[in-house]
Amino acid sequence: MISFVEKFKDEVGEYFERLESGLLLLEHDPDNQKVIDEIFRIMHSLKGSGGMFGFDLISEVTHDLESLYDLFRSKTQKVDSEVITFTLNSIDSLKKLMVQEPTSDHRIMAEQMIAETQQQIARITNSKYIPGSHILLLPNSSDQPAANQTTYFISFVPGENILINGTNPLYLVDELNALGECNIQVSFDNLPHLSQIDPLKCYVSWTLFIATVENIETLHDVFIFVADNAQVQIEKVSSENVISNENVLAGFLNAKFNNEHWIPNEADVLVSEKNGKKLELDEKAEAELLLKSSADSINKTFFAQTSVDSIRVDSRKIDQYMNLVSELITTQSRMELISSRHKFPELEQLTETFEKLIIQLRDNAFYMSLIPIQSVSVRFKRLIHDLSKLLDKEVELVTEGMETEVDKNIIEKLMEPLLHIIRNSMDHGIENRTIRLAKQKEPVGKITIKALLIGSYVQIEIEDDGAGLDRDRIYEKALSSGILSDQDKMSDEEIYQLIFESGFSTSTLLTDVSGRGVGLDVVRKRIQEMRGSIKISTEKDRFTRFTVNLPLSLSIIDGLLTTIGESYFVIPSSVIRKIYTVKHELLIKDFRKEVELDGFQLPYINLHEVFESEKQVPEDQFVVVVSYGIQLFGLVVDEVLREYQAVIKPLGSMLKGQDVFSGASILGTGQLALVIDTKKLIQKYS
Amino acid sequence: MSKQILIADDSESIREILTFILQNAGYQVLQACDGNDALKYFDGRPIDLLLTDYHMPHLNGLELTVKVRQIDHYKYIPILVLTTESQNEKIKEAKDSGATGWLTKPFNSEKLLNTLRKVIR
């Protein structure tokens, strides 16, 4: 610092010399504007620098000298010899005042100089000199006791052109943030559409609360440079720090919004007062509501106050919701494709988040449309009750697993087939009391309905303890109706399944109950339409059991997208256990169609062969290990691409015969992927 | 990269003390002794802030500001005018010329750096 002071002293010495020579010049040429300008500038510099280097008296005194020469500079007044003499004397005094720690003598001298300068100004401008208008005070200690924090509200709306002169409004917000504890809100309300944004304009504004020890002037000072180009509003919210008291802040904003006058108050008083006011309002509003409202709106308020755990939604709305989610998934897979093509990191990140959300949305929609089978079991009971009367058979219904949840659409479609099976059991299966007693069975017949979840399938069993199927009669009937020829060798199991063939009825008498046009062939068809399966097993005089297997959801599944040749196939994730890579050579060598993986012999199906792809088989293939009942099976595909959410669309009539596919799904590229029903595929090709 | 500040002031001692304060605060500093001298620095080099005195011989601070605002590359840089005038009239004059803000002399280093922080980081 010393070196700067020394430099400044040198500079001041130079100034004095220039002032003296300039003044002497003026004596002969009082109109020399250049000289006047220079004198003015020197006075100005002395004023500014003096204070900076600690020569406060110089600064004070030259302030008025500068004002004096400003009069001549603006050519309103002429320099006369009295002014020149006065200035020269002043310079001598200034030299004496070049001290950093002035004594009282120095102060008196400075006071006198200021008074004299002001007299000169008064003389030149022909105005009256008022003594004592300039009093030099000893510098005050500016230390104030640490004040309590006060909370202010600040609204800062920069003008659109604020950026033009180099202002960065963010710095001002930063500056506020440094002054105290802030709660800052940015408003983008005025932001135009991207195409209309002018990068030179400022469209954002800020509102904030600040709790600070600084006074309101300091806060205003923050905006001192932008006062002409921004709307700045500073209001006191509370004389305490209420920055984290949302009630008060909200109350303030509310009052502001309603143009009410806000009285800053102590925080605690404020809150209670505010609450009291709010309560009053509520009561008033309620009274008004009661007065003018119809019964309907009273009901609404009543319901609004009760907490609601569940709501009833029109099932069509849920269907619509599911459809939209399906559409969304298809669209999302297109977006993912575009994103993977363009490789914008931001887009990719967004797509990923999007995908996660959609999966959640899908699951959510899925669970929303599940209902327990329980909800329809009353219809089973009712049917059995009615039929027992009609057929004079005593039957007891036993249910298990009725809490199992199934897609509402599946249950709806399943109802008719299930009721038909029950009718069948009541009509043909369960014997009447006399026969049962003769067979030494319980006099009361029993129908058991069981539901359970197996993976992504729901299994429903309907079992009666009736007469069972008569194998020989079915066989004869099949022969006579031409469904079978006598060369066909069939296991008993296979023969039983014949009752699902169309035009098959062993009952010689058509009864009112089951002979209503809907035969078991229709039951099977309905279930297959839902990608399900039905099977019958029986034992004479013991039981007949129908087993229905259905996918949990009709429309969307998680799958693995694979390729075989140039076609895409989806294998449902629910059945996949593991995936291996194998050399193609290893597979062709083995004619038993088994491959050793992890030390286990695994039967496999090479889909490349099954689907007769003409394309070259790649050297490395993938074995997708799927579960098939309790067994494991390998499905060999050419390539495994990725996980894929398949929105399943029904197959057109062209592929109707291909029951190894449960449906088709459109990929993001618009290409088709067939969804493999692994169960049927294995049955067919193993 | 630290920010580069151009100081334009005809007083060498002021330039020196400004340079001292600014360099200590981590800025890079260029010095010009008047408006014309200052203009020479606007030749494409990075200048993040112009700190100019109001009264200078040849080209004063306001005239300099107007000129800088006409140079494409430097059109929008922040400009602070050093002045002893705290009257609104002078300040308005500075703002009308295109200055971002002003700094009233005398000031100490704290005040200087605080003011700087309003327009540059």
Short mmCIF file of C-alpha atoms in Angstrom, two decimals, chain A residues 286-582:
data_model
loop_
_atom_site.label_atom_id
_atom_site.label_comp_id
_atom_site.label_asym_id
_atom_site.label_seq_id
_atom_site.Cartn_x
_atom_site.Cartn_y
_atom_site.Cartn_z
CA GLU A 286 -69.07 -22.62 4.10
CA ALA A 287 -72.04 -20.57 5.15
CA GLU A 288 -72.34 -19.14 1.68
CA LEU A 289 -72.10 -22.55 0.20
CA LEU A 290 -74.86 -23.84 2.42
CA LEU A 291 -77.05 -20.91 1.59
CA LYS A 292 -76.87 -21.00 -2.13
CA SER A 293 -75.93 -24.53 -2.97
CA SER A 294 -78.17 -27.35 -4.06
CA ALA A 295 -78.19 -30.70 -2.31
CA ASP A 296 -75.76 -31.89 -4.92
CA SER A 297 -72.95 -29.58 -3.96
CA ILE A 298 -73.50 -30.35 -0.30
CA ASN A 299 -72.94 -33.94 -1.19
CA LYS A 300 -69.76 -32.98 -2.95
CA THR A 301 -68.39 -31.22 0.08
CA PHE A 302 -69.39 -34.15 2.18
CA PHE A 303 -67.48 -36.55 -0.02
CA ALA A 304 -64.53 -34.26 -0.22
CA GLN A 305 -64.14 -34.51 3.52
CA THR A 306 -64.26 -38.28 3.67
CA SER A 307 -61.08 -40.07 2.82
CA VAL A 308 -61.57 -42.29 -0.18
CA ASP A 309 -59.80 -45.61 -0.43
CA SER A 310 -61.36 -46.84 -3.61
CA ILE A 311 -63.49 -45.51 -6.38
CA ARG A 312 -65.67 -47.15 -8.93
CA VAL A 313 -64.57 -46.59 -12.47
CA ASP A 314 -66.51 -47.49 -15.56
CA SER A 315 -64.76 -50.55 -16.93
CA ARG A 316 -64.80 -49.02 -20.41
CA LYS A 317 -62.59 -46.28 -19.07
CA ILE A 318 -60.11 -48.85 -17.86
CA ASP A 319 -60.18 -50.53 -21.26
CA GLN A 320 -59.55 -47.21 -22.89
CA TYR A 321 -56.72 -46.57 -20.48
CA MET A 322 -55.17 -49.94 -21.27
CA ASN A 323 -55.47 -49.24 -24.98
CA LEU A 324 -53.74 -45.91 -24.59
CA VAL A 325 -50.96 -47.50 -22.59
CA SER A 326 -50.52 -50.06 -25.37
CA GLU A 327 -50.31 -47.29 -27.93
CA LEU A 328 -47.84 -45.50 -25.73
CA ILE A 329 -45.60 -48.54 -25.56
CA THR A 330 -45.60 -48.89 -29.32
CA THR A 331 -44.80 -45.21 -29.73
CA GLN A 332 -42.11 -45.42 -27.10
CA SER A 333 -40.37 -48.24 -28.93
CA ARG A 334 -40.29 -46.06 -32.04
CA MET A 335 -38.80 -43.25 -30.03
CA GLU A 336 -36.20 -45.58 -28.60
CA LEU A 337 -35.27 -46.58 -32.12
CA ILE A 338 -34.87 -42.98 -33.24
CA SER A 339 -32.85 -42.21 -30.13
CA SER A 340 -30.50 -45.13 -30.68
CA ARG A 341 -29.99 -44.00 -34.27
CA HIS A 342 -29.14 -40.40 -33.47
CA LYS A 343 -27.17 -40.92 -30.29
CA PHE A 344 -27.97 -37.63 -28.62
CA PRO A 345 -26.99 -38.26 -25.00
CA GLU A 346 -29.81 -36.07 -23.73
CA LEU A 347 -32.39 -37.77 -25.88
CA GLU A 348 -31.09 -41.17 -24.89
CA GLN A 349 -31.33 -40.32 -21.24
CA LEU A 350 -34.81 -39.02 -21.71
CA THR A 351 -35.87 -42.11 -23.64
CA GLU A 352 -34.55 -44.30 -20.89
CA THR A 353 -36.48 -42.43 -18.23
CA PHE A 354 -39.50 -42.51 -20.47
CA GLU A 355 -39.22 -46.25 -20.82
CA LYS A 356 -38.98 -46.77 -17.08
CA LEU A 357 -42.04 -44.65 -16.52
CA ILE A 358 -43.97 -46.45 -19.20
CA ILE A 359 -43.15 -49.82 -17.67
CA GLN A 360 -44.46 -48.54 -14.36
CA LEU A 361 -47.49 -47.13 -16.06
CA ARG A 362 -48.10 -50.41 -17.83
CA ASP A 363 -47.79 -52.44 -14.63
CA ASN A 364 -50.02 -49.96 -12.91
CA ALA A 365 -52.63 -50.18 -15.64
CA PHE A 366 -52.27 -53.92 -15.58
CA TYR A 367 -52.87 -54.26 -11.86
CA MET A 368 -55.70 -51.80 -12.08
CA SER A 369 -57.56 -54.07 -14.44
CA LEU A 370 -57.11 -57.16 -12.32
CA ILE A 371 -60.07 -58.35 -10.34
CA PRO A 372 -60.33 -61.35 -8.03
CA ILE A 373 -62.23 -64.34 -9.36
CA GLN A 374 -64.22 -64.04 -6.15
CA SER A 375 -66.18 -61.26 -7.75
CA VAL A 376 -67.84 -63.66 -10.16
CA SER A 377 -68.03 -66.77 -7.95
CA VAL A 378 -71.54 -65.84 -6.90
CA ARG A 379 -72.61 -66.68 -10.42
CA PHE A 380 -71.21 -70.20 -10.03
CA LYS A 381 -73.11 -70.63 -6.79
CA ARG A 382 -76.28 -69.35 -8.28
CA LEU A 383 -76.02 -71.67 -11.28
CA ILE A 384 -75.37 -74.70 -9.11
CA HIS A 385 -78.21 -73.78 -6.81
CA ASP A 386 -80.64 -73.43 -9.71
CA LEU A 387 -79.47 -76.58 -11.42
CA SER A 388 -79.67 -78.71 -8.28
CA LYS A 389 -83.33 -77.82 -8.09
CA LEU A 390 -83.94 -78.41 -11.74
CA LEU A 391 -82.06 -81.71 -11.99
CA ASP A 392 -82.95 -82.88 -8.50
CA LYS A 393 -79.29 -83.45 -7.65
CA GLU A 394 -77.76 -82.35 -4.41
CA VAL A 395 -74.49 -80.56 -5.08
CA GLU A 396 -72.09 -78.72 -2.85
CA LEU A 397 -69.73 -76.10 -4.28
CA VAL A 398 -66.20 -75.91 -2.95
CA THR A 399 -63.99 -73.04 -4.04
CA GLU A 400 -60.27 -72.51 -3.60
CA GLY A 401 -58.04 -69.60 -4.50
CA MET A 402 -60.92 -67.29 -5.35
CA GLU A 403 -58.75 -64.36 -4.30
CA THR A 404 -56.59 -64.98 -7.37
CA GLU A 405 -56.63 -61.89 -9.51
CA VAL A 406 -57.15 -62.04 -13.23
CA ASP A 407 -57.51 -59.45 -15.95
CA LYS A 408 -61.07 -58.25 -15.94
CA ASN A 409 -61.40 -58.85 -19.68
CA ILE A 410 -60.29 -62.44 -19.26
CA ILE A 411 -62.81 -63.05 -16.54
CA GLU A 412 -65.59 -61.65 -18.67
CA LYS A 413 -64.68 -63.81 -21.61
CA LEU A 414 -64.11 -66.79 -19.37
CA MET A 415 -67.46 -66.63 -17.65
CA GLU A 416 -69.50 -68.29 -20.35
CA PRO A 417 -67.09 -71.19 -20.92
CA LEU A 418 -66.80 -71.80 -17.19
CA LEU A 419 -70.52 -71.74 -16.65
CA HIS A 420 -70.87 -74.14 -19.52
CA ILE A 421 -68.39 -76.55 -17.97
CA ILE A 422 -70.30 -76.38 -14.69
CA ARG A 423 -73.56 -77.10 -16.51
CA ASN A 424 -71.89 -80.05 -18.14
CA SER A 425 -70.65 -81.39 -14.84
CA MET A 426 -74.04 -80.96 -13.23
CA ASP A 427 -75.85 -82.52 -16.13
CA HIS A 428 -73.57 -85.37 -17.20
CA GLY A 429 -71.08 -85.76 -14.39
CA ILE A 430 -72.81 -85.67 -11.02
CA GLU A 431 -75.18 -88.55 -10.49
CA ASN A 432 -78.44 -88.26 -8.63
CA ARG A 433 -78.71 -89.30 -5.00
CA THR A 434 -79.93 -92.85 -5.69
CA ILE A 435 -77.11 -93.69 -8.10
CA ARG A 436 -74.50 -92.16 -5.84
CA LEU A 437 -75.69 -94.21 -2.91
CA ALA A 438 -75.61 -97.32 -5.11
CA LYS A 439 -72.02 -96.48 -6.05
CA GLN A 440 -71.29 -96.09 -2.32
CA LYS A 441 -70.39 -92.45 -2.79
CA GLU A 442 -71.31 -89.48 -0.62
CA PRO A 443 -74.99 -88.74 -1.31
CA VAL A 444 -74.24 -85.10 -1.91
CA GLY A 445 -72.19 -84.40 -5.05
CA LYS A 446 -69.31 -81.99 -5.01
CA ILE A 447 -68.01 -79.52 -7.54
CA THR A 448 -64.65 -77.95 -6.80
CA ILE A 449 -63.42 -74.79 -8.46
CA LYS A 450 -59.76 -73.99 -7.90
CA ALA A 451 -57.78 -71.05 -9.18
CA LEU A 452 -54.07 -70.53 -8.85
CA LEU A 453 -51.31 -68.55 -10.46
CA ILE A 454 -48.55 -70.38 -12.30
CA GLY A 455 -45.99 -67.95 -13.63
CA SER A 456 -47.77 -65.62 -15.97
CA TYR A 457 -50.62 -68.06 -16.32
CA VAL A 458 -53.67 -68.52 -14.22
CA GLN A 459 -54.93 -72.05 -13.91
CA ILE A 460 -58.56 -72.78 -13.20
CA GLU A 461 -59.69 -76.30 -12.41
CA ILE A 462 -63.31 -77.41 -12.34
CA GLU A 463 -63.71 -80.85 -10.91
CA ASP A 464 -66.79 -82.91 -10.18
CA ASP A 465 -66.89 -86.17 -8.28
CA GLY A 466 -69.36 -87.66 -10.73
CA ALA A 467 -69.39 -90.61 -13.09
CA GLY A 468 -66.39 -89.64 -15.14
CA LEU A 469 -66.13 -90.01 -18.88
CA ASP A 470 -66.90 -93.29 -20.59
CA ARG A 471 -63.86 -93.92 -22.77
CA ASP A 472 -65.47 -96.58 -24.92
CA ARG A 473 -68.56 -94.55 -25.64
CA ILE A 474 -66.49 -91.56 -26.70
CA TYR A 475 -64.41 -93.77 -28.96
CA GLU A 476 -67.43 -95.33 -30.59
CA LYS A 477 -69.08 -91.98 -31.05
CA ALA A 478 -65.93 -90.59 -32.61
CA LEU A 479 -65.81 -93.46 -35.04
CA SER A 480 -69.46 -93.24 -35.93
CA SER A 481 -69.35 -89.48 -36.47
CA GLY A 482 -66.26 -89.81 -38.62
CA ILE A 483 -63.96 -87.83 -36.39
CA LEU A 484 -61.73 -90.86 -36.09
CA SER A 485 -60.99 -93.77 -38.33
CA ASP A 486 -60.33 -97.16 -36.71
CA GLN A 487 -56.68 -97.07 -37.78
CA ASP A 488 -55.99 -94.15 -35.44
CA LYS A 489 -54.12 -95.29 -32.41
CA MET A 490 -54.90 -93.06 -29.49
CA SER A 491 -54.09 -93.03 -25.84
CA ASP A 492 -56.97 -92.80 -23.39
CA GLU A 493 -55.87 -89.27 -22.64
CA GLU A 494 -56.18 -88.30 -26.27
CA ILE A 495 -59.56 -89.93 -26.58
CA TYR A 496 -60.93 -87.85 -23.71
CA GLN A 497 -59.87 -84.67 -25.47
CA LEU A 498 -62.15 -85.68 -28.34
CA ILE A 499 -65.16 -84.33 -26.50
CA PHE A 500 -63.90 -80.86 -27.43
CA GLU A 501 -64.31 -81.63 -31.10
CA SER A 502 -67.28 -80.00 -32.76
CA GLY A 503 -70.45 -82.01 -33.24
CA PHE A 504 -69.61 -84.27 -30.38
CA SER A 505 -72.10 -85.19 -27.78
CA THR A 506 -72.30 -88.54 -26.08
CA SER A 507 -75.48 -87.80 -24.30
CA THR A 508 -78.20 -89.47 -26.27
CA LEU A 509 -80.72 -87.23 -24.70
CA LEU A 510 -80.34 -83.51 -25.24
CA THR A 511 -81.13 -81.95 -21.94
CA ASP A 512 -82.40 -78.45 -21.28
CA VAL A 513 -79.30 -77.67 -19.38
CA SER A 514 -76.17 -78.26 -21.36
CA GLY A 515 -77.66 -78.77 -24.76
CA ARG A 516 -78.10 -75.12 -25.52
CA GLY A 517 -76.14 -74.97 -28.68
CA VAL A 518 -72.91 -74.13 -26.94
CA GLY A 519 -70.90 -77.28 -26.96
CA LEU A 520 -67.51 -78.01 -25.50
CA ASP A 521 -65.99 -77.25 -28.90
CA VAL A 522 -67.12 -73.64 -28.46
CA VAL A 523 -65.69 -73.62 -24.95
CA ARG A 524 -62.30 -74.67 -26.29
CA LYS A 525 -62.45 -72.13 -29.08
CA ARG A 526 -63.21 -69.30 -26.67
CA ILE A 527 -60.34 -70.25 -24.44
CA GLN A 528 -57.92 -70.56 -27.32
CA GLU A 529 -58.91 -67.13 -28.49
CA MET A 530 -57.57 -65.86 -25.21
CA ARG A 531 -54.27 -67.68 -25.83
CA GLY A 532 -55.35 -70.23 -23.24
CA SER A 533 -55.74 -73.96 -23.26
CA ILE A 534 -58.17 -76.49 -21.86
CA LYS A 535 -57.59 -80.10 -20.95
CA ILE A 536 -59.74 -82.80 -19.51
CA SER A 537 -58.76 -85.66 -17.25
CA THR A 538 -61.07 -88.20 -15.75
CA GLU A 539 -61.40 -91.45 -13.90
CA LYS A 540 -64.49 -93.57 -14.11
CA ASP A 541 -66.85 -93.07 -11.18
CA ARG A 542 -64.30 -90.88 -9.45
CA PHE A 543 -63.97 -87.51 -11.10
CA THR A 544 -63.90 -85.39 -14.24
CA ARG A 545 -61.55 -82.46 -14.19
CA PHE A 546 -61.33 -79.59 -16.66
CA THR A 547 -58.11 -77.65 -16.44
CA VAL A 548 -58.07 -74.20 -18.04
CA ASN A 549 -54.81 -72.32 -18.47
CA LEU A 550 -54.91 -68.64 -19.33
CA PRO A 551 -52.38 -65.87 -19.65
CA LEU A 552 -52.71 -63.23 -16.95
CA SER A 553 -53.05 -60.39 -19.38
CA LEU A 554 -54.38 -60.27 -22.87
CA SER A 555 -52.59 -57.37 -24.32
CA ILE A 556 -49.06 -56.71 -23.14
CA ILE A 557 -46.22 -59.02 -22.17
CA ASP A 558 -42.54 -58.67 -21.38
CA GLY A 559 -40.52 -60.61 -23.85
CA LEU A 560 -37.14 -61.21 -25.37
CA LEU A 561 -36.75 -60.03 -28.93
CA THR A 562 -34.85 -62.54 -31.04
CA THR A 563 -34.18 -63.10 -34.70
CA ILE A 564 -34.26 -66.22 -36.75
CA GLY A 565 -33.07 -65.59 -40.27
CA GLU A 566 -34.56 -62.24 -41.11
CA SER A 567 -37.66 -62.55 -38.98
CA TYR A 568 -38.30 -61.33 -35.50
CA PHE A 569 -39.72 -63.47 -32.74
CA VAL A 570 -40.66 -62.67 -29.18
CA ILE A 571 -40.23 -65.22 -26.42
CA PRO A 572 -42.22 -64.31 -23.30
CA SER A 573 -39.87 -63.42 -20.42
CA SER A 574 -42.03 -65.29 -17.93
CA VAL A 575 -40.88 -68.67 -19.23
CA ILE A 576 -37.22 -67.82 -19.84
CA ARG A 577 -34.75 -69.25 -17.35
CA LYS A 578 -31.32 -68.72 -18.91
CA ILE A 579 -29.63 -67.79 -22.16
CA TYR A 580 -26.45 -69.38 -23.51
CA THR A 581 -24.41 -68.98 -26.65
CA VAL A 582 -23.40 -72.14 -28.50
#
